[in-house]
Structures are given as structure tokens and as C-alpha cells.
Coordinates of N, CA, C and O in Angstrom, one line a residue:
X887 N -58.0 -35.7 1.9 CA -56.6 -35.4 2.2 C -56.5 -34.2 3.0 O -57.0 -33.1 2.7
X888 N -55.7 -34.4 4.5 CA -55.6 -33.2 4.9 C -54.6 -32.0 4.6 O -53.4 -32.1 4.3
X889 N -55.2 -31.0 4.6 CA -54.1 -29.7 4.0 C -52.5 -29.6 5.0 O -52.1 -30.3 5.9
X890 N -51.9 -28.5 4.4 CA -51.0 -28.3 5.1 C -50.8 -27.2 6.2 O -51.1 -26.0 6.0
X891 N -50.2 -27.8 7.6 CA -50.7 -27.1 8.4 C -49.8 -25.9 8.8 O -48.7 -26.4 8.6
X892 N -49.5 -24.5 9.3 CA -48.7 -23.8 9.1 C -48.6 -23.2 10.6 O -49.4 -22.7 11.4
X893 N -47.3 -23.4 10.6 CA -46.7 -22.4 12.1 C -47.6 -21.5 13.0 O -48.0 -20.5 12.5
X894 N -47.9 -21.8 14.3 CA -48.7 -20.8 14.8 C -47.6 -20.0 14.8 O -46.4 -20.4 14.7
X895 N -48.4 -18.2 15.2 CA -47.4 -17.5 15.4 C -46.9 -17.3 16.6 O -46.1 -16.4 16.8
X896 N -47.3 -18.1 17.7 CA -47.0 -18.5 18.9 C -45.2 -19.3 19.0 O -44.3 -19.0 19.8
X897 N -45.6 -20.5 17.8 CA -44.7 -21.2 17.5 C -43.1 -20.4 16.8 O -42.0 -20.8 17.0
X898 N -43.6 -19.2 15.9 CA -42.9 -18.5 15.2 C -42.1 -18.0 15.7 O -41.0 -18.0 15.3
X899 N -42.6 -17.1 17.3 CA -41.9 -16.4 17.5 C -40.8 -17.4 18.8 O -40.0 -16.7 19.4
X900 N -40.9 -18.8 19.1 CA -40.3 -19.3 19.8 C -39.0 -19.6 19.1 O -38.0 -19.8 19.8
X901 N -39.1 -19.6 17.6 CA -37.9 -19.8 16.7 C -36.9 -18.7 16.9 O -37.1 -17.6 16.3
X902 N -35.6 -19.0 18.0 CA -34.9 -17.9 17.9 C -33.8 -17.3 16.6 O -32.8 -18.0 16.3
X903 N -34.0 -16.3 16.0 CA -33.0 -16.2 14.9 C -31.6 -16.1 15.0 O -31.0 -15.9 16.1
X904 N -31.2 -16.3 14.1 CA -30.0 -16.7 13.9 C -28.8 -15.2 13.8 O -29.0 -14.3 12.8
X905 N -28.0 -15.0 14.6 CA -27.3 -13.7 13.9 C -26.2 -14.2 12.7 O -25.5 -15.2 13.1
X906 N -26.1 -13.9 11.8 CA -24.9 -14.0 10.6 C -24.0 -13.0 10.2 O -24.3 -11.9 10.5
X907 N -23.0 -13.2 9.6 CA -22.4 -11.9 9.1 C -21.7 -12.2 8.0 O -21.4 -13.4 7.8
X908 N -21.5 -11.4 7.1 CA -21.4 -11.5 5.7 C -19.7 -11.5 5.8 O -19.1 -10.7 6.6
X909 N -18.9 -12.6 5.0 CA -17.9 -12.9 5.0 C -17.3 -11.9 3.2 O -16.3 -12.0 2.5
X910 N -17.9 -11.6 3.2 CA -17.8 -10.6 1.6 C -18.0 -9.5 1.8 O -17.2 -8.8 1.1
X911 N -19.0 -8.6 3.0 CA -19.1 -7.0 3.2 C -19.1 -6.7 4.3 O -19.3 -5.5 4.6
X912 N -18.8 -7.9 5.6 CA -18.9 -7.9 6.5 C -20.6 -7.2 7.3 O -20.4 -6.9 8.4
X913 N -21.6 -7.1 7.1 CA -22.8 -6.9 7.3 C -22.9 -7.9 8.2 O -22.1 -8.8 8.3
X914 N -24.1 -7.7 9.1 CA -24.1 -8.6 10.3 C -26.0 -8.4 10.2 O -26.5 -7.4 10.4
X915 N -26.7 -9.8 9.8 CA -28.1 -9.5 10.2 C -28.6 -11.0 10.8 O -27.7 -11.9 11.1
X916 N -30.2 -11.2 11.1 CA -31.0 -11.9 11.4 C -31.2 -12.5 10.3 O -31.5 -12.0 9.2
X917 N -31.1 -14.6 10.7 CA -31.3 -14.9 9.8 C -32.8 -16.2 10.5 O -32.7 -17.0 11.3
X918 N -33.9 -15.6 9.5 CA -34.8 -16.7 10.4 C -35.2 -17.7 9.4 O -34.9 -17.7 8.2
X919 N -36.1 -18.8 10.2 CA -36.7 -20.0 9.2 C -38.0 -19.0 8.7 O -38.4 -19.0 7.5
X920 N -38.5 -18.4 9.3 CA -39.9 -17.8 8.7 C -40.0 -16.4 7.6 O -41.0 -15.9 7.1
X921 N -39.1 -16.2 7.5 CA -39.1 -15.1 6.3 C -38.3 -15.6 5.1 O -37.2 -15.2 4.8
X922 N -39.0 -16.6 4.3 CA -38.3 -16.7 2.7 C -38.2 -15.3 2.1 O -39.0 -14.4 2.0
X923 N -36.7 -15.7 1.6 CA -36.2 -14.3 1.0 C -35.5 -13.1 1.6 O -34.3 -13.0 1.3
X924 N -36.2 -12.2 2.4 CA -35.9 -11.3 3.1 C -34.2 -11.6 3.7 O -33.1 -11.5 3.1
X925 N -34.5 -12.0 4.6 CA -33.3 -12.7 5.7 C -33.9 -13.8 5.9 O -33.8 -14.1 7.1
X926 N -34.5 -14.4 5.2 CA -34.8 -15.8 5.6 C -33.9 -16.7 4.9 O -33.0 -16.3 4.3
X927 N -34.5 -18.3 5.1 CA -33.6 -19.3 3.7 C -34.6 -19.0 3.0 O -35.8 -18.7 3.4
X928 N -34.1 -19.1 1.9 CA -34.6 -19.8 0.4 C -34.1 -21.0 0.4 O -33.0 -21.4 0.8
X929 N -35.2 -21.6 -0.3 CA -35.3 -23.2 -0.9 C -35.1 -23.7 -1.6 O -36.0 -23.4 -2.5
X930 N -34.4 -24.5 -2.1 CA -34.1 -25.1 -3.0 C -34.0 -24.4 -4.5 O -35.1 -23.9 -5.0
X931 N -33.1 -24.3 -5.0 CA -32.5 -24.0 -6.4 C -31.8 -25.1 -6.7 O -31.0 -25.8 -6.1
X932 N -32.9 -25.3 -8.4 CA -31.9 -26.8 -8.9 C -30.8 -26.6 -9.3 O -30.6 -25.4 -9.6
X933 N -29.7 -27.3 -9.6 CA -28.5 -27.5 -10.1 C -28.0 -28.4 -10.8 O -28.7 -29.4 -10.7
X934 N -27.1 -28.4 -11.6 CA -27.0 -30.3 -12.4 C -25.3 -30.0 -12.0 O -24.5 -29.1 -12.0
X935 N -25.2 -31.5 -11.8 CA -24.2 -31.4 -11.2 C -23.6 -32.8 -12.9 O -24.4 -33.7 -13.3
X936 N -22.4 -32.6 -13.6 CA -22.2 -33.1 -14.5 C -20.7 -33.9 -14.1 O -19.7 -33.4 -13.7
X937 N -20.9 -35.1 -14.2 CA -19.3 -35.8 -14.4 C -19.4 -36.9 -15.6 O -20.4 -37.5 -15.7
X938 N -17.9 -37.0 -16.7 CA -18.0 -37.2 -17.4 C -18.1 -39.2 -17.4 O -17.2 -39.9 -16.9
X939 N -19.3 -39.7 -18.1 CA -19.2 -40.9 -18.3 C -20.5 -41.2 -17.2 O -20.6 -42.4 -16.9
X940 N -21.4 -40.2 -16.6 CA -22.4 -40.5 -15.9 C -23.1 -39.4 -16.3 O -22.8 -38.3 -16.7
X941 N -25.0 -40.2 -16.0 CA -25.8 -39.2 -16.5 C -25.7 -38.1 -14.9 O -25.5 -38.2 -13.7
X942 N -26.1 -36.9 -16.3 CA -26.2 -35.5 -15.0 C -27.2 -35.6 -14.3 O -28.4 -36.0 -14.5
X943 N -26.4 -35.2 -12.9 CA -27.4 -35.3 -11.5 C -28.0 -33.9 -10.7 O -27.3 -33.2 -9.9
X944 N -29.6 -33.6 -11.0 CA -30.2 -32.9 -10.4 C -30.0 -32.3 -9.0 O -31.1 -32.6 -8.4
X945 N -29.3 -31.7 -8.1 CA -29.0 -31.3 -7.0 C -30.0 -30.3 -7.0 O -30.4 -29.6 -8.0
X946 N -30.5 -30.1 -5.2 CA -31.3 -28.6 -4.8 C -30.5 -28.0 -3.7 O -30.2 -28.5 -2.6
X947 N -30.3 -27.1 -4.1 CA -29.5 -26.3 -3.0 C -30.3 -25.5 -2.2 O -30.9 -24.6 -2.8
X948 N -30.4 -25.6 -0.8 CA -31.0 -24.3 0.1 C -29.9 -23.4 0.5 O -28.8 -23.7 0.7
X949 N -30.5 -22.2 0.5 CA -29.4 -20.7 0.7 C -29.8 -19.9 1.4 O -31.0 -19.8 1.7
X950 N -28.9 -18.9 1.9 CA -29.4 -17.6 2.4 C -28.3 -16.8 1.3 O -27.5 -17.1 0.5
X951 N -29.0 -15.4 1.7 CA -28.6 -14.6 0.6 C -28.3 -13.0 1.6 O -29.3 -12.4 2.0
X952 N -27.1 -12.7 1.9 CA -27.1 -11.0 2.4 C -27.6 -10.4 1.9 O -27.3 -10.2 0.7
X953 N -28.7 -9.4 2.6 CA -29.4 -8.5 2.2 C -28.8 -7.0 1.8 O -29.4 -6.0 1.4
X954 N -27.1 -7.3 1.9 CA -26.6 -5.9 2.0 C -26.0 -6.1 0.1 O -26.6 -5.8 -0.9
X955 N -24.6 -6.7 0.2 CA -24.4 -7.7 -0.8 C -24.6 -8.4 -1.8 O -23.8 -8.5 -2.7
X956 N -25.5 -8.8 -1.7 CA -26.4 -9.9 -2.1 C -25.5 -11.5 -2.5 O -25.8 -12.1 -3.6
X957 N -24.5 -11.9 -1.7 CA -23.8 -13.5 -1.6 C -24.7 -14.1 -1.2 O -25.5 -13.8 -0.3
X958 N -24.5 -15.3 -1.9 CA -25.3 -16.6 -1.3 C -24.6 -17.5 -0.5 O -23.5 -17.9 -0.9
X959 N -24.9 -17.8 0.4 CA -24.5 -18.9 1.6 C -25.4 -20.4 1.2 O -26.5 -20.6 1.5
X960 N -24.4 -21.2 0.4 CA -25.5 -22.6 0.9 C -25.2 -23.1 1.5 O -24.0 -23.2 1.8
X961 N -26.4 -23.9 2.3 CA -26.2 -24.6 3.9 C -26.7 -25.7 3.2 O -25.9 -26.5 3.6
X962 N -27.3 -26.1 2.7 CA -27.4 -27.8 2.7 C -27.7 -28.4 0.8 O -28.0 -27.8 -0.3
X963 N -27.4 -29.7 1.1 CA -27.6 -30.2 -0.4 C -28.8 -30.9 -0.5 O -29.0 -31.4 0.6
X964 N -29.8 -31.1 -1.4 CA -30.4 -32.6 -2.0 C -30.4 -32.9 -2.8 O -30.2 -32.1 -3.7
X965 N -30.7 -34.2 -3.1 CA -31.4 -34.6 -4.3 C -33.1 -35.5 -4.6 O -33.9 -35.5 -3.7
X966 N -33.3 -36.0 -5.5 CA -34.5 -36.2 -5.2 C -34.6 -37.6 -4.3 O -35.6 -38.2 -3.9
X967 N -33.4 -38.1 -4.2 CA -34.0 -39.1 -3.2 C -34.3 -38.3 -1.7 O -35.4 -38.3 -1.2
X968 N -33.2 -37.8 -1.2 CA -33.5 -37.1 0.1 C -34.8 -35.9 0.2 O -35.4 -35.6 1.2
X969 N -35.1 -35.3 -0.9 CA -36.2 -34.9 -0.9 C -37.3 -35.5 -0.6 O -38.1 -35.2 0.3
X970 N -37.5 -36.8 -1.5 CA -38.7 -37.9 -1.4 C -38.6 -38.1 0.5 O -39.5 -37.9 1.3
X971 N -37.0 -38.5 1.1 CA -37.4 -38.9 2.2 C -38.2 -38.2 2.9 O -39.3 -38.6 3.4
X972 N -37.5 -36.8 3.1 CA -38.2 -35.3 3.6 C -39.4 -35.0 3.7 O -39.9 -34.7 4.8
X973 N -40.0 -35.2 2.8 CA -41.2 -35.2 2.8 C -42.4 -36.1 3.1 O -43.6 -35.9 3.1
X974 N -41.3 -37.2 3.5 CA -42.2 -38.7 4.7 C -42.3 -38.3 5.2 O -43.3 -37.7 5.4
X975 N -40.9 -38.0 6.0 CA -40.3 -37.3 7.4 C -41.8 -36.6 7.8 O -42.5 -36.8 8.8
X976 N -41.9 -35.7 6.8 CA -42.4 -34.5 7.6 C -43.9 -34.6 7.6 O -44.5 -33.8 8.2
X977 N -44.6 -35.8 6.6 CA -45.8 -36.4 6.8 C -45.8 -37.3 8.3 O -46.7 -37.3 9.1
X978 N -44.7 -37.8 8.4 CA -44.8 -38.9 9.9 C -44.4 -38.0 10.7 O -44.1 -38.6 11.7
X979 N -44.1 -36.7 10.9 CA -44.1 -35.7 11.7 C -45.3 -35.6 12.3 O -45.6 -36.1 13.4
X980 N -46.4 -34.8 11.4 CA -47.6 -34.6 11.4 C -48.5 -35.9 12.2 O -49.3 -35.8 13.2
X981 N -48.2 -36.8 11.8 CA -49.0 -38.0 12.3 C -48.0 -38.3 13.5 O -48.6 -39.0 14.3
X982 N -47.5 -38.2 13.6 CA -46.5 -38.3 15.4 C -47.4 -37.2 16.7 O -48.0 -37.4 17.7
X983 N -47.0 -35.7 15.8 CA -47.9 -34.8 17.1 C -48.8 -35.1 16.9 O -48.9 -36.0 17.7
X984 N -50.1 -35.0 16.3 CA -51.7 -35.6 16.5 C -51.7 -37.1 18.2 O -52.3 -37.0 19.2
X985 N -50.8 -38.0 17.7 CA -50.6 -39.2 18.1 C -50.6 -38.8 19.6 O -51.3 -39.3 20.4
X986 N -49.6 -37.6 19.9 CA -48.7 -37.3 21.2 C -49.9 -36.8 21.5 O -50.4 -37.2 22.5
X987 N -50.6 -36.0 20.8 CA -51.6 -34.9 21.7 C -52.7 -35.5 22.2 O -53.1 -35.3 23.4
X988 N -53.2 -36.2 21.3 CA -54.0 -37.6 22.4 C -53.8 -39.4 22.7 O -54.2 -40.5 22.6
X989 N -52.6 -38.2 23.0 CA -51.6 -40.2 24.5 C -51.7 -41.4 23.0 O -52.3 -42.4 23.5
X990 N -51.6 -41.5 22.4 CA -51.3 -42.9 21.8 C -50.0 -43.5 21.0 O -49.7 -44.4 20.2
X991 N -49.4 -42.4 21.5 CA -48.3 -42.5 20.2 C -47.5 -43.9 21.0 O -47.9 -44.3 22.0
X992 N -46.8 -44.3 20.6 CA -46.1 -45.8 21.2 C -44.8 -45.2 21.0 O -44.7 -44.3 20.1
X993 N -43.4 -45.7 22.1 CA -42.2 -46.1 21.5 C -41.5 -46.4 20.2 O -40.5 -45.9 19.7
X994 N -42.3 -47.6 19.5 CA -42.0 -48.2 18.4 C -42.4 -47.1 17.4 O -41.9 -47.3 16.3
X995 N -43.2 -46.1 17.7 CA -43.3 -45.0 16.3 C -42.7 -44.4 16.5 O -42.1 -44.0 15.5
X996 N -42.2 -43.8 17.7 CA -41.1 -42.8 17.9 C -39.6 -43.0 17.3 O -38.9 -42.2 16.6
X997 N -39.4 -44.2 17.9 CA -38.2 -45.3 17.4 C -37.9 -44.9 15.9 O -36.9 -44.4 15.4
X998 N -39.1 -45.2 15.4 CA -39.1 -45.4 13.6 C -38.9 -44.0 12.9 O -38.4 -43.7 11.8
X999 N -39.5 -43.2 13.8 CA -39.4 -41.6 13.0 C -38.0 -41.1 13.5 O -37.4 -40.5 12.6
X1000 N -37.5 -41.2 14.6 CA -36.1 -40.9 14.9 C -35.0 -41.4 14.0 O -34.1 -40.7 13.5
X1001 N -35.3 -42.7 14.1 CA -34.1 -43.6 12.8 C -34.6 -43.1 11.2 O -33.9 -43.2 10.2
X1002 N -35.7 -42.7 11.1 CA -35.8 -42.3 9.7 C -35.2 -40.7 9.5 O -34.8 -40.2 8.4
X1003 N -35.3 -39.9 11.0 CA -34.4 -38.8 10.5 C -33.1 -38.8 10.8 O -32.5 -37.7 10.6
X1004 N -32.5 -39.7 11.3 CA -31.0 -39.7 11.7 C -30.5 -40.7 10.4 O -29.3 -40.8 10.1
X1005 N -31.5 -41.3 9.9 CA -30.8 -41.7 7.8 C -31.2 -40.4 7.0 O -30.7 -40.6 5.9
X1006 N -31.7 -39.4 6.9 CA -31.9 -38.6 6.3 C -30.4 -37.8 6.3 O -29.7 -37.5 5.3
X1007 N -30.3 -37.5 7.8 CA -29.2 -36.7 8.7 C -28.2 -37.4 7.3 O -28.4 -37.2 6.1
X1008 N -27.5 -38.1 7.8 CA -26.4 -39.4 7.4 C -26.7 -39.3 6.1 O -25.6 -39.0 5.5
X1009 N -27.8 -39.3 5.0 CA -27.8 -39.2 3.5 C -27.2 -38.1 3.1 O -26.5 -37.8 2.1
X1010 N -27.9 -37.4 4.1 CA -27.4 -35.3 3.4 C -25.9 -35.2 3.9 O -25.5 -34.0 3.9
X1011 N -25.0 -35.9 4.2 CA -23.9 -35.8 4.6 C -23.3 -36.2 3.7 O -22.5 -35.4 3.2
X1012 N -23.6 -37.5 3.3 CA -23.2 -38.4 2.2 C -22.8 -37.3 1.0 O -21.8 -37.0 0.4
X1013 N -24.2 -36.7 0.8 CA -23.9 -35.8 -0.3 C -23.3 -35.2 -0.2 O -22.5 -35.1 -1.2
X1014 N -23.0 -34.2 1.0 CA -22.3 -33.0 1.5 C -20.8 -33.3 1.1 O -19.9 -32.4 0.8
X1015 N -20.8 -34.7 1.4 CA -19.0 -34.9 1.6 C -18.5 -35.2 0.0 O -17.4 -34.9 -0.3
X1016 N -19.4 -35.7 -0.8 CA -19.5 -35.8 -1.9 C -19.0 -34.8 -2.9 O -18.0 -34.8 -3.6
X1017 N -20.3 -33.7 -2.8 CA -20.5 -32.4 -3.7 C -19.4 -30.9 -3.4 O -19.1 -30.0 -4.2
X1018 N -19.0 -31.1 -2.1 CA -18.8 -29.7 -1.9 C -17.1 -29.8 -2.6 O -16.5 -30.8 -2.8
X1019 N -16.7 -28.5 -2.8 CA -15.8 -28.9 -4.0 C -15.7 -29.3 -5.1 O -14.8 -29.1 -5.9
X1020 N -17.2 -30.2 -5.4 CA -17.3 -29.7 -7.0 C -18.0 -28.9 -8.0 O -19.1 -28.4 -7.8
X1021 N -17.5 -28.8 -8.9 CA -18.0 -27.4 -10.0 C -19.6 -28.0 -10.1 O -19.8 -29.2 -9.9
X1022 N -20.9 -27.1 -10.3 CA -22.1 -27.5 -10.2 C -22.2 -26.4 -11.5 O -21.3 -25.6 -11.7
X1023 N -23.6 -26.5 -12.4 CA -23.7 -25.8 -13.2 C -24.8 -25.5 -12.5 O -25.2 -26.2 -11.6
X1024 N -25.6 -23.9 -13.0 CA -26.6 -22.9 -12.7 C -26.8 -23.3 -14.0 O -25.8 -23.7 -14.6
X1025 N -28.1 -23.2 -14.7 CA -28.7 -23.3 -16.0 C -29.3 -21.9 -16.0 O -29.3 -21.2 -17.0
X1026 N -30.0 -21.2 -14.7 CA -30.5 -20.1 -14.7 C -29.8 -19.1 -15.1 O -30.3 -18.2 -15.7
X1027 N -28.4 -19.2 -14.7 CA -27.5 -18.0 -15.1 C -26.2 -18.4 -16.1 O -25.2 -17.7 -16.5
X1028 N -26.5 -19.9 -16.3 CA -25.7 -20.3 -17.3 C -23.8 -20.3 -17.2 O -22.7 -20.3 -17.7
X1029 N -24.4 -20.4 -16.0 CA -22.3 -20.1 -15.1 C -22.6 -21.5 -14.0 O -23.4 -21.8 -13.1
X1030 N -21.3 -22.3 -14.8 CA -20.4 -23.2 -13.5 C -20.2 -22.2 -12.3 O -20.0 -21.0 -12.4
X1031 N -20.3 -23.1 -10.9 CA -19.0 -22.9 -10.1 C -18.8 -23.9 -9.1 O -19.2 -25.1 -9.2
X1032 N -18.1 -23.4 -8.1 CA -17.7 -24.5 -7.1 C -18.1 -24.5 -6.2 O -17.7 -23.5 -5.5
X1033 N -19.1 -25.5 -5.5 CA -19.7 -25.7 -4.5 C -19.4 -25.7 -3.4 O -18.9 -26.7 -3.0
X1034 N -19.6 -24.8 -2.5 CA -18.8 -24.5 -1.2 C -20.2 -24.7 -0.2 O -21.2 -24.5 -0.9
X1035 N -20.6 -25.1 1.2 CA -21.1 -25.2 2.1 C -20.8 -24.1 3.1 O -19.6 -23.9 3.4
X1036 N -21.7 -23.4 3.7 CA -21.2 -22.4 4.9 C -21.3 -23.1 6.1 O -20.8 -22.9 7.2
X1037 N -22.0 -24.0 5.9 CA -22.2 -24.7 7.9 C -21.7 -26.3 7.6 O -21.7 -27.1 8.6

């Protein structure tokens, strides 16, 4: 089984960051994909999302967090099905560039990895349009609240 392969830093620094500004202290920083934590995203925090007369549904929320402040911004929802997809996705990622880098990749795999992330796109929406607005429970801190989206 091959390992997982990780960002040159070639690659890293082509990732332009993001400027943000804190709608709570007004702070204005850099927000990148490669620094978890700092000013980066964090990943996924579970949630249970509870409605009555259905079993409770596991949600992961990705966030950023002001470094001045400390507010959370969530930008996206999952659950484990969009997770499970994610994680094809980004196995048939891996096997797409190998494919590109020595000439064999075909149309028809391109095709299939495109429409598999443009149902991914379309699922996390589903949720999005779903969830936002409703109360979600934290178990970590034992506090409801209401689910808001920043992007």
C-alpha cells in the first residue's frame, strides 16, 4: 500500500493565502490551506445534529478560527457519506496525476473523476442548504448552537 504523499514546498508556496477579517474584532489576517491551526483551517469537528423522531446525525464541521479573538468561521459541512466520497476523490486524484505524468491517462478517467467531484460539490450543498440554521449540539463543550456558514 502506498503512503501518503505530501505537498512539495514548491507546491505550498503556489497556494496563494487568503486575506480574512474578523467580523467580531475586526482583525484582518492570512488564512492558508497549509498551516492547521495557526491561521490555517482546522478539520473537521464532530457534531450531532438531533431532530425529534430521527436517529442523531453525526456532522464534521471544517473551521477557521481568529487568532486575535478566537471566533470560529465554518466553511463547510460533512457527513460520513461525503467523507467516504472525499476520500475516493482524493485516492483517484493520486491515480489521475501518476496517469498524466506518464501520458496515459484517457478522457473517460478524466470524465469520471470530474463528475465524481462535481456530485461531491452538489452533496456538500445539499447539506449546506439543509444544516445551516439549525441548532447542532458540541458534546465537547456541551453547548447547542446555530449553525451558520461564512462562505
Amino acid at each position: 500500500k502506498e503512503g501518503k504523499k505530501k505537498m512539495s514546498e514548491k507546491e505550498l508556496k503556489r497556494i496563494k493565502p487568503l486575506q480574512v477579517r474578523c467580523t467580531n474584532c475586526n482583525e484582518q489576517f492570512e488564512l492558508t490551506t497549509n498551516l492547521i491551526g495557526a491561521n490555517g483551517i482546522n478539520h473537521k469537528i464532530e457534531f450531532t445534529y438531533k431532530e425529534e423522531g430521527r436517529e442523531d446525525k453525526k456532522l464534521y464541521l471544517t473551521y477557521y478560527v481568529c487568532p486575535k479573538c478566537g471566533k470560529k468561521y465554518f466553511v463547510q459541512i460533512d457527513d460520513d457519506m461525503s467523507l467516504k466520497a472525499f476520500k475516493t476523490i482524493a485516492k483517484n486524484f493520486v491515480k489521475l496525476a501518476r496517469l498524466k505524468q506518464s501520458g496515459r491517462v484517457t478522457r473517460k478517467q478524466q470524465l469520471k473523476f470530474n463528475k465524481q467531484r462535481r456530485n461531491l460539490e452538489a452533496y456538500r450543498n445539499k447539506l449546506k442548504t439543509y444544516y445551516v440554521g439549525k441548532t447542532v449540539y458540541d458534546e465537547r463543550t456541551d453547548e447547542n448552537f446555530i449553525l451558520v456558514l461564512s462562505v
